[in-house]
Tab-separated table of C-alpha atoms in Angstrom:
chain	number	residue	atom	x	y	z
A	1	GLY	CA	133.358	133.510	62.988
A	2	ALA	CA	130.735	135.130	65.192
A	3	VAL	CA	128.711	132.786	67.386
A	4	VAL	CA	125.065	133.121	68.341
A	5	SER	CA	123.480	130.851	70.913
A	6	GLN	CA	119.865	130.138	71.724
A	7	HIS	CA	118.349	128.696	74.842
A	8	PRO	CA	116.544	126.429	75.211
A	9	SER	CA	117.153	124.304	72.139
A	10	ARG	CA	113.901	122.471	72.633
A	11	VAL	CA	110.849	123.130	74.795
A	12	ILE	CA	107.554	121.363	75.293
A	13	CYS	CA	104.825	123.218	77.129
A	14	LYS	CA	101.135	123.065	77.847
A	15	SER	CA	98.669	125.242	76.012
A	16	GLY	CA	98.167	128.574	77.769
A	17	THR	CA	101.629	128.863	79.266
A	18	SER	CA	104.273	131.389	78.247
A	19	VAL	CA	107.672	130.422	76.922
A	20	LYS	CA	110.804	132.573	76.860
A	21	ILE	CA	113.558	131.995	74.331
A	22	GLU	CA	116.942	133.663	74.720
A	23	CYS	CA	119.275	134.689	71.919
A	24	ARG	CA	122.851	135.662	72.763
A	25	SER	CA	125.728	136.907	70.679
A	26	LEU	CA	128.721	135.299	72.367
A	27	ASP	CA	131.742	137.110	70.998
A	28	PHE	CA	130.394	140.281	69.460
A	29	GLN	CA	127.962	143.070	70.139
A	30	ALA	CA	124.736	143.168	68.195
A	31	THR	CA	122.636	146.320	68.128
A	32	THR	CA	120.168	144.513	65.922
A	33	MET	CA	118.837	140.994	66.205
A	34	PHE	CA	116.160	139.312	64.159
A	35	TRP	CA	113.588	136.692	65.075
A	36	TYR	CA	112.326	134.184	62.532
A	37	ARG	CA	110.000	131.254	62.609
A	38	GLN	CA	110.156	128.279	60.327
A	39	PHE	CA	107.539	125.623	59.699
A	40	PRO	CA	108.575	122.173	58.450
A	41	LYS	CA	109.923	122.217	54.896
A	42	GLN	CA	109.304	125.944	54.621
A	43	SER	CA	111.600	128.924	54.559
A	44	LEU	CA	112.304	131.362	57.341
A	45	MET	CA	109.643	133.945	57.986
A	46	LEU	CA	110.857	137.166	59.544
A	47	MET	CA	108.793	137.976	62.617
A	48	ALA	CA	110.444	141.051	64.038
A	49	THR	CA	113.566	143.141	64.251
A	50	SER	CA	114.893	143.590	67.755
A	51	ASN	CA	116.755	146.821	68.463
A	52	GLU	CA	118.855	147.273	71.585
A	53	GLY	CA	117.314	149.812	73.895
A	54	SER	CA	114.187	150.425	71.853
A	55	LYS	CA	110.977	148.738	70.823
A	56	ALA	CA	111.019	145.886	68.374
A	57	THR	CA	109.705	146.352	64.858
A	58	TYR	CA	107.200	143.671	63.924
A	59	GLU	CA	106.428	142.381	60.461
A	60	GLN	CA	102.914	142.649	59.151
A	61	GLY	CA	100.641	139.992	60.582
A	62	VAL	CA	102.792	139.248	63.637
A	63	GLU	CA	101.049	140.038	66.900
A	64	LYS	CA	103.334	142.071	69.130
A	65	ASP	CA	101.328	141.235	72.249
A	66	LYS	CA	101.642	137.559	71.458
A	67	PHE	CA	105.360	137.591	70.717
A	68	LEU	CA	107.067	139.890	73.193
A	69	ILE	CA	110.602	140.901	72.339
A	70	ASN	CA	113.069	142.485	74.704
A	71	HIS	CA	116.579	143.494	73.643
A	72	ALA	CA	118.000	144.479	77.004
A	73	SER	CA	121.689	144.523	76.135
A	74	LEU	CA	124.034	144.424	73.162
A	75	THR	CA	124.378	140.666	73.516
A	76	LEU	CA	120.920	139.462	74.524
A	77	SER	CA	117.466	139.474	72.983
A	78	THR	CA	114.532	137.465	74.297
A	79	LEU	CA	111.354	136.318	72.607
A	80	THR	CA	108.433	135.392	74.839
A	81	VAL	CA	105.560	133.485	73.313
A	82	THR	CA	102.659	134.409	75.563
A	83	SER	CA	99.721	132.102	76.197
A	84	ALA	CA	101.099	129.595	73.716
A	85	HIS	CA	98.746	127.442	71.666
A	86	PRO	CA	99.422	124.381	69.496
A	87	GLU	CA	99.500	126.538	66.359
A	88	ASP	CA	102.508	128.366	67.843
A	89	SER	CA	104.507	125.142	67.625
A	90	SER	CA	107.385	125.889	65.293
A	91	PHE	CA	111.135	126.299	64.946
A	92	TYR	CA	112.178	129.736	66.173
A	93	ILE	CA	115.526	131.078	65.004
A	94	CYS	CA	117.275	134.293	65.927
A	95	SER	CA	120.065	136.032	64.115
A	96	ALA	CA	122.393	138.855	65.013
A	97	ARG	CA	124.054	141.358	62.797
A	98	THR	CA	127.556	142.519	63.597
A	99	THR	CA	128.174	146.219	64.018
A	100	GLY	CA	130.802	148.263	62.240
A	101	GLY	CA	129.317	148.049	58.795
A	102	GLN	CA	129.337	144.281	58.528
A	103	GLU	CA	126.411	142.966	56.539
A	104	THR	CA	126.449	139.338	57.471
A	105	GLN	CA	123.940	138.025	59.928
A	106	TYR	CA	124.808	135.058	62.097
A	107	PHE	CA	122.125	132.635	63.081
A	108	GLY	CA	121.500	130.793	66.291
A	109	PRO	CA	120.902	127.037	66.264
A	110	GLY	CA	117.153	127.480	66.689
A	111	THR	CA	114.600	126.551	69.336
A	112	ARG	CA	112.032	123.850	68.675
A	113	LEU	CA	108.767	124.726	70.448
A	114	LEU	CA	106.021	122.159	70.859
A	115	VAL	CA	102.806	123.271	72.495
A	116	LEU	CA	100.532	120.459	73.630
B	1	SER	CA	103.208	141.327	45.770
B	2	GLN	CA	106.767	140.627	46.868
B	3	LYS	CA	108.142	137.162	46.246
B	4	ILE	CA	111.441	135.331	46.487
B	5	GLU	CA	111.267	132.006	44.694
B	6	GLN	CA	113.874	129.291	44.384
B	7	ASN	CA	113.758	127.066	41.341
B	8	SER	CA	112.734	123.786	42.757
B	9	GLU	CA	111.901	122.371	46.103
B	10	ALA	CA	114.344	119.507	45.657
B	11	LEU	CA	117.324	118.839	43.422
B	12	ASN	CA	119.175	115.520	43.088
B	13	ILE	CA	122.524	115.337	41.322
B	14	GLN	CA	125.344	112.868	40.932
B	15	GLU	CA	128.542	113.340	42.907
B	16	GLY	CA	131.138	115.297	40.959
B	17	LYS	CA	128.599	117.231	38.889
B	18	THR	CA	127.804	120.922	39.207
B	19	ALA	CA	124.650	121.856	41.091
B	20	THR	CA	122.897	125.028	39.954
B	21	LEU	CA	120.261	126.626	42.128
B	22	THR	CA	118.118	129.578	41.111
B	23	CYS	CA	116.694	132.446	43.109
B	24	ASN	CA	114.185	134.810	41.484
B	25	TYR	CA	112.665	137.812	43.153
B	26	THR	CA	109.744	140.132	42.417
B	27	ASN	CA	109.098	143.645	43.651
B	28	TYR	CA	112.316	143.973	45.613
B	29	SER	CA	115.256	146.258	44.987
B	30	PRO	CA	117.949	144.507	46.985
B	31	ALA	CA	121.207	146.198	47.843
B	32	TYR	CA	122.706	142.727	48.038
B	33	LEU	CA	121.795	139.083	48.060
B	34	GLN	CA	123.106	136.267	50.229
B	35	TRP	CA	123.152	132.503	50.089
B	36	TYR	CA	122.890	130.295	53.148
B	37	ARG	CA	123.109	126.606	53.868
B	38	GLN	CA	120.744	125.008	56.366
B	39	ASP	CA	121.006	121.502	57.717
B	40	PRO	CA	117.961	119.816	59.340
B	41	GLY	CA	117.168	121.188	62.783
B	42	ARG	CA	119.869	123.851	62.572
B	43	GLY	CA	120.037	127.556	61.886
B	44	PRO	CA	121.255	128.770	58.480
B	45	VAL	CA	124.967	129.262	57.886
B	46	PHE	CA	126.165	132.148	55.734
B	47	LEU	CA	127.977	131.191	52.525
B	48	LEU	CA	128.294	134.124	50.143
B	49	LEU	CA	127.166	137.706	49.645
B	50	ILE	CA	126.929	139.455	46.274
B	51	ARG	CA	126.153	143.140	45.818
B	52	GLU	CA	123.914	144.698	43.194
B	53	ASN	CA	126.911	146.071	41.294
B	54	GLU	CA	128.719	142.723	41.218
B	55	LYS	CA	128.145	140.161	38.492
B	56	GLU	CA	129.871	137.189	40.036
B	57	LYS	CA	131.441	136.048	43.293
B	58	ARG	CA	133.461	132.926	44.012
B	59	LYS	CA	134.523	131.074	47.117
B	60	GLU	CA	136.294	127.746	46.726
B	61	ARG	CA	133.789	125.454	44.925
B	62	LEU	CA	130.970	127.989	45.176
B	63	LYS	CA	130.023	130.590	42.589
B	64	VAL	CA	127.198	133.112	42.723
B	65	THR	CA	125.922	135.366	39.948
B	66	PHE	CA	123.527	138.273	40.278
B	67	ASP	CA	121.522	139.735	37.408
B	68	THR	CA	119.476	142.733	38.542
B	69	THR	CA	117.845	143.026	35.125
B	70	LEU	CA	116.517	139.480	35.244
B	71	LYS	CA	116.036	139.813	39.020
B	72	GLN	CA	117.808	136.523	39.449
B	73	SER	CA	120.737	134.973	41.258
B	74	LEU	CA	122.324	131.647	40.384
B	75	PHE	CA	124.242	129.579	42.925
B	76	HIS	CA	126.659	126.933	41.652
B	77	ILE	CA	128.454	124.177	43.537
B	78	THR	CA	131.135	122.583	41.387
B	79	ALA	CA	132.530	119.083	41.935
B	80	SER	CA	129.652	118.384	44.280
B	81	GLN	CA	130.078	116.005	47.202
B	82	PRO	CA	127.559	114.121	49.356
B	83	ALA	CA	128.525	116.469	52.212
B	84	ASP	CA	127.036	119.317	50.164
B	85	SER	CA	123.581	117.808	50.661
B	86	ALA	CA	121.509	120.385	52.547
B	87	THR	CA	118.862	123.033	51.984
B	88	TYR	CA	120.154	126.201	50.377
B	89	LEU	CA	118.417	129.502	50.962
B	90	CYS	CA	118.792	132.807	49.220
B	91	ALA	CA	118.105	135.957	51.167
B	92	LEU	CA	118.008	139.573	50.150
B	93	LYS	CA	118.292	142.774	52.038
B	94	ASN	CA	115.732	145.308	50.979
B	95	THR	CA	115.933	149.068	51.553
B	96	GLY	CA	115.336	148.643	55.272
B	97	ASN	CA	117.289	146.674	57.801
B	98	GLN	CA	115.528	143.371	57.248
B	99	PHE	CA	116.482	140.233	55.373
B	100	TYR	CA	113.892	138.160	53.514
B	101	PHE	CA	114.397	134.542	52.616
B	102	GLY	CA	113.483	132.451	49.616
B	103	THR	CA	111.588	129.205	49.759
B	104	GLY	CA	114.751	127.083	49.800
B	105	THR	CA	116.022	124.246	47.627
B	106	SER	CA	116.847	120.870	49.139
B	107	LEU	CA	119.947	119.507	47.410
B	108	THR	CA	120.875	115.834	47.534
B	109	VAL	CA	124.214	114.742	46.096
B	110	ILE	CA	124.135	111.058	45.254
B	111	PRO	CA	127.398	109.118	45.684
């Protein structure tokens, strides 16, 4: 099946710094990628839809200036958490949807962010 | 308001029995519904997709039903095994491009 990778898998940073998380589709092209965040024992909350070559679409309540998304190619989307604070600590997961009418989305392994 | 609720936060069953998980939704008109498995610290893994015009879908020991009148999907695992222990998530695709996830049910299969 299709493989999606995320890097880094785990990051610890100081409050006020920015953190970039990469999401790559390894063996397929993805015009659309999605970014989710998940708090412990809770479900995935969709943050934004990342579209290759255009601006991301953010869900209500998600600050676009706080969570910068760049989908520079058909295999790479990045999420940058700017000026991170402890409340941004969470599990961030990306997914990619295959093109050609496929409806399945494939998830990355997630990135655990801890802001001190 | 829109909601996707899964029956219980946690479900414990004996090995060999059938596990039944429920997903109910409110104020959505999904074109299709999906079920995923998530293990701790990992991303979800796709299991099954069922469309609005399908009543039932099967894959090996898994069976999914979809009732658009009741706005409910049931997910069954027959002959359950300890390796089936995980959190199971339902997700639906609304009229746009996005997928929205339910609250999840943590299943534990007891040997």
